[in-house]
XYZ file of C-alpha atoms in Angstrom:
167
model
C -36.659 -49.919 8.224
C -37.367 -48.124 5.095
C -36.549 -45.015 6.682
C -33.007 -46.214 7.923
C -32.380 -47.355 4.380
C -33.156 -43.851 3.114
C -31.081 -42.167 5.729
C -27.990 -44.670 4.677
C -28.445 -43.834 1.075
C -28.586 -40.086 1.749
C -25.364 -40.455 3.900
C -23.581 -42.105 1.151
C -24.583 -39.678 -1.290
C -23.507 -36.953 0.885
C -20.195 -38.366 1.509
C -19.564 -39.206 -2.150
C -20.573 -35.691 -3.398
C -17.975 -34.056 -0.659
C -15.245 -36.429 -1.811
C -15.951 -35.416 -5.428
C -15.873 -31.711 -4.453
C -12.717 -32.175 -2.564
C -11.152 -34.151 -5.540
C -12.000 -31.292 -7.882
C -10.838 -28.680 -5.428
C -7.378 -30.063 -5.864
C -7.103 -29.395 -9.816
C -5.365 -26.338 -10.809
C -6.254 -25.566 -14.617
C -3.557 -22.889 -15.076
C -0.270 -21.530 -13.490
C 1.004 -18.204 -13.127
C 3.018 -18.513 -16.185
C -0.104 -18.640 -18.198
C -0.614 -15.008 -17.608
C 0.846 -11.872 -19.023
C 1.313 -8.174 -17.333
C -1.357 -5.761 -18.439
C -0.318 -2.725 -16.453
C 1.614 -1.718 -13.471
C -0.098 -0.239 -10.320
C 0.518 3.379 -9.894
C -1.450 3.239 -6.419
C -2.392 0.616 -4.047
C -5.682 0.954 -1.604
C -6.167 -1.427 1.203
C -9.743 -1.836 2.361
C -11.270 -3.487 5.440
C -14.514 -4.965 4.175
C -17.299 -6.241 6.307
C -20.357 -8.112 4.551
C -23.717 -8.979 6.013
C -24.747 -12.076 4.461
C -28.146 -12.591 5.778
C -30.493 -9.522 6.447
C -32.260 -11.322 9.119
C -29.013 -11.759 11.024
C -27.505 -8.123 10.623
C -25.183 -8.710 13.578
C -23.439 -11.700 11.753
C -21.014 -10.252 9.481
C -17.890 -11.561 7.839
C -14.826 -9.523 7.080
C -11.836 -9.478 4.598
C -9.040 -7.329 3.507
C -9.445 -6.228 -0.209
C -6.656 -4.843 -2.235
C -7.281 -2.222 -5.201
C -4.460 -1.941 -7.555
C -4.741 1.255 -9.870
C -2.667 1.508 -12.883
C -2.856 3.795 -15.982
C -4.980 1.509 -18.012
C -6.259 -1.138 -15.633
C -7.438 -1.360 -12.046
C -8.252 -4.468 -10.191
C -9.560 -5.168 -6.793
C -9.325 -8.751 -5.009
C -9.450 -10.605 -1.660
C -5.890 -10.399 0.110
C -7.005 -13.710 1.863
C -7.549 -15.505 -1.251
C -4.398 -14.121 -2.947
C -2.338 -15.451 -0.006
C -3.800 -19.125 -0.335
C -3.436 -18.811 -4.118
C 0.215 -17.946 -3.815
C 0.856 -20.584 -1.203
C -0.801 -23.165 -3.464
C 1.164 -21.925 -6.547
C 4.610 -22.316 -4.625
C 3.768 -25.548 -3.062
C 2.455 -27.014 -6.433
C 5.594 -25.737 -8.201
C 7.763 -27.966 -5.673
C 5.526 -30.881 -6.520
C 2.914 -30.753 -3.760
C -0.262 -32.714 -4.613
C -2.284 -31.238 -1.604
C -2.147 -27.633 -0.314
C -4.173 -25.567 2.491
C -7.204 -23.874 1.131
C -8.745 -21.070 2.672
C -11.199 -21.824 5.395
C -12.491 -18.222 5.974
C -15.624 -17.103 4.245
C -14.555 -14.453 1.859
C -16.151 -12.832 -1.586
C -14.399 -15.098 -4.098
C -14.682 -12.278 -6.793
C -12.211 -10.271 -8.546
C -13.056 -7.213 -10.755
C -10.854 -5.591 -13.325
C -11.556 -2.313 -15.016
C -10.128 -1.834 -18.382
C -10.310 2.005 -18.838
C -9.235 2.110 -22.423
C -12.001 -0.128 -23.430
C -14.217 1.146 -20.669
C -15.318 -2.348 -19.507
C -15.494 -4.229 -16.360
C -14.543 -7.882 -16.183
C -16.060 -9.769 -13.051
C -14.556 -12.936 -12.255
C -16.406 -15.377 -9.526
C -14.543 -18.598 -8.324
C -16.259 -21.620 -7.017
C -15.238 -24.271 -4.567
C -14.150 -26.307 -7.365
C -11.925 -23.846 -8.927
C -14.400 -23.402 -11.797
C -14.663 -19.472 -12.849
C -17.809 -17.765 -13.821
C -16.801 -14.603 -15.756
C -18.533 -11.894 -17.451
C -17.541 -8.436 -19.246
C -19.733 -5.306 -19.394
C -19.510 -1.843 -20.307
C -18.873 0.861 -17.327
C -22.045 1.576 -15.824
C -23.344 5.232 -16.300
C -23.979 7.090 -12.824
C -26.169 9.911 -12.684
C -24.783 11.859 -9.628
C -26.851 14.254 -7.865
C -24.811 16.850 -5.560
C -26.598 17.362 -2.252
C -26.421 20.457 -0.181
C -24.773 18.501 2.979
C -21.000 19.376 3.541
C -18.662 17.833 5.983
C -14.932 18.066 6.802
C -13.255 14.442 6.918
C -9.536 14.371 8.041
C -9.224 18.117 6.914
C -10.730 17.588 3.486
C -13.987 19.579 2.919
C -16.405 17.072 1.348
C -19.849 17.547 -0.013
C -22.585 14.460 -0.273
C -23.551 12.983 -3.735
C -26.063 10.329 -4.535
C -26.808 7.885 -7.228
C -28.620 4.689 -7.790
C -26.700 1.430 -8.868
C -28.685 -1.653 -10.151
C -31.442 -1.046 -7.628
C-alpha cells in the first residue's frame, strides 16, 4: 500500500514538473527587434555535423546542419535546425500565436560568436526553458606542430598539423 502511495506521489510530481517545463518553454524573453547588426557575412559555410553523445554507444549518433557566417569583424556558428524553429516561432508570435512548434530533433543548442577585434569567443548555450548560459573568453592559443605527412585533397596540396585543445 505504501509503495502505491509513493508511486502515485512520484507520478504526480513528474507530471507537474513537465507541465512547469512546458509552460516555461512558451515564454520568449526578447524579440528580434531587441538586437542590432554587428557585421555582415562575407562568407557562409554549411557543415553536416555528427556527434556521438555516449562513448559506450559509438554507433548511436545525432546529426545536424551547422551554418558558419564569417564577416570582417565577427564570425558565428549555429544550428540551422534551431534557427528554422526560432524563425518560425518569431513569425507566429508576431501574428499573435500563443503556442508554436519546437524542435523535436536532438541538436546542440549552442552558438559561438568570435569577435576578431576584441579577440574573444562568446558561447551561448540554450536550455529547454529558454534560459541562456553565456560566457566570454579570450581566443585560445594553439601551438601547432607541422607534421611531415602530405596529401592532395580536391586538387589542393595539404600538410598535416596537430595541436591540443582543452585536453
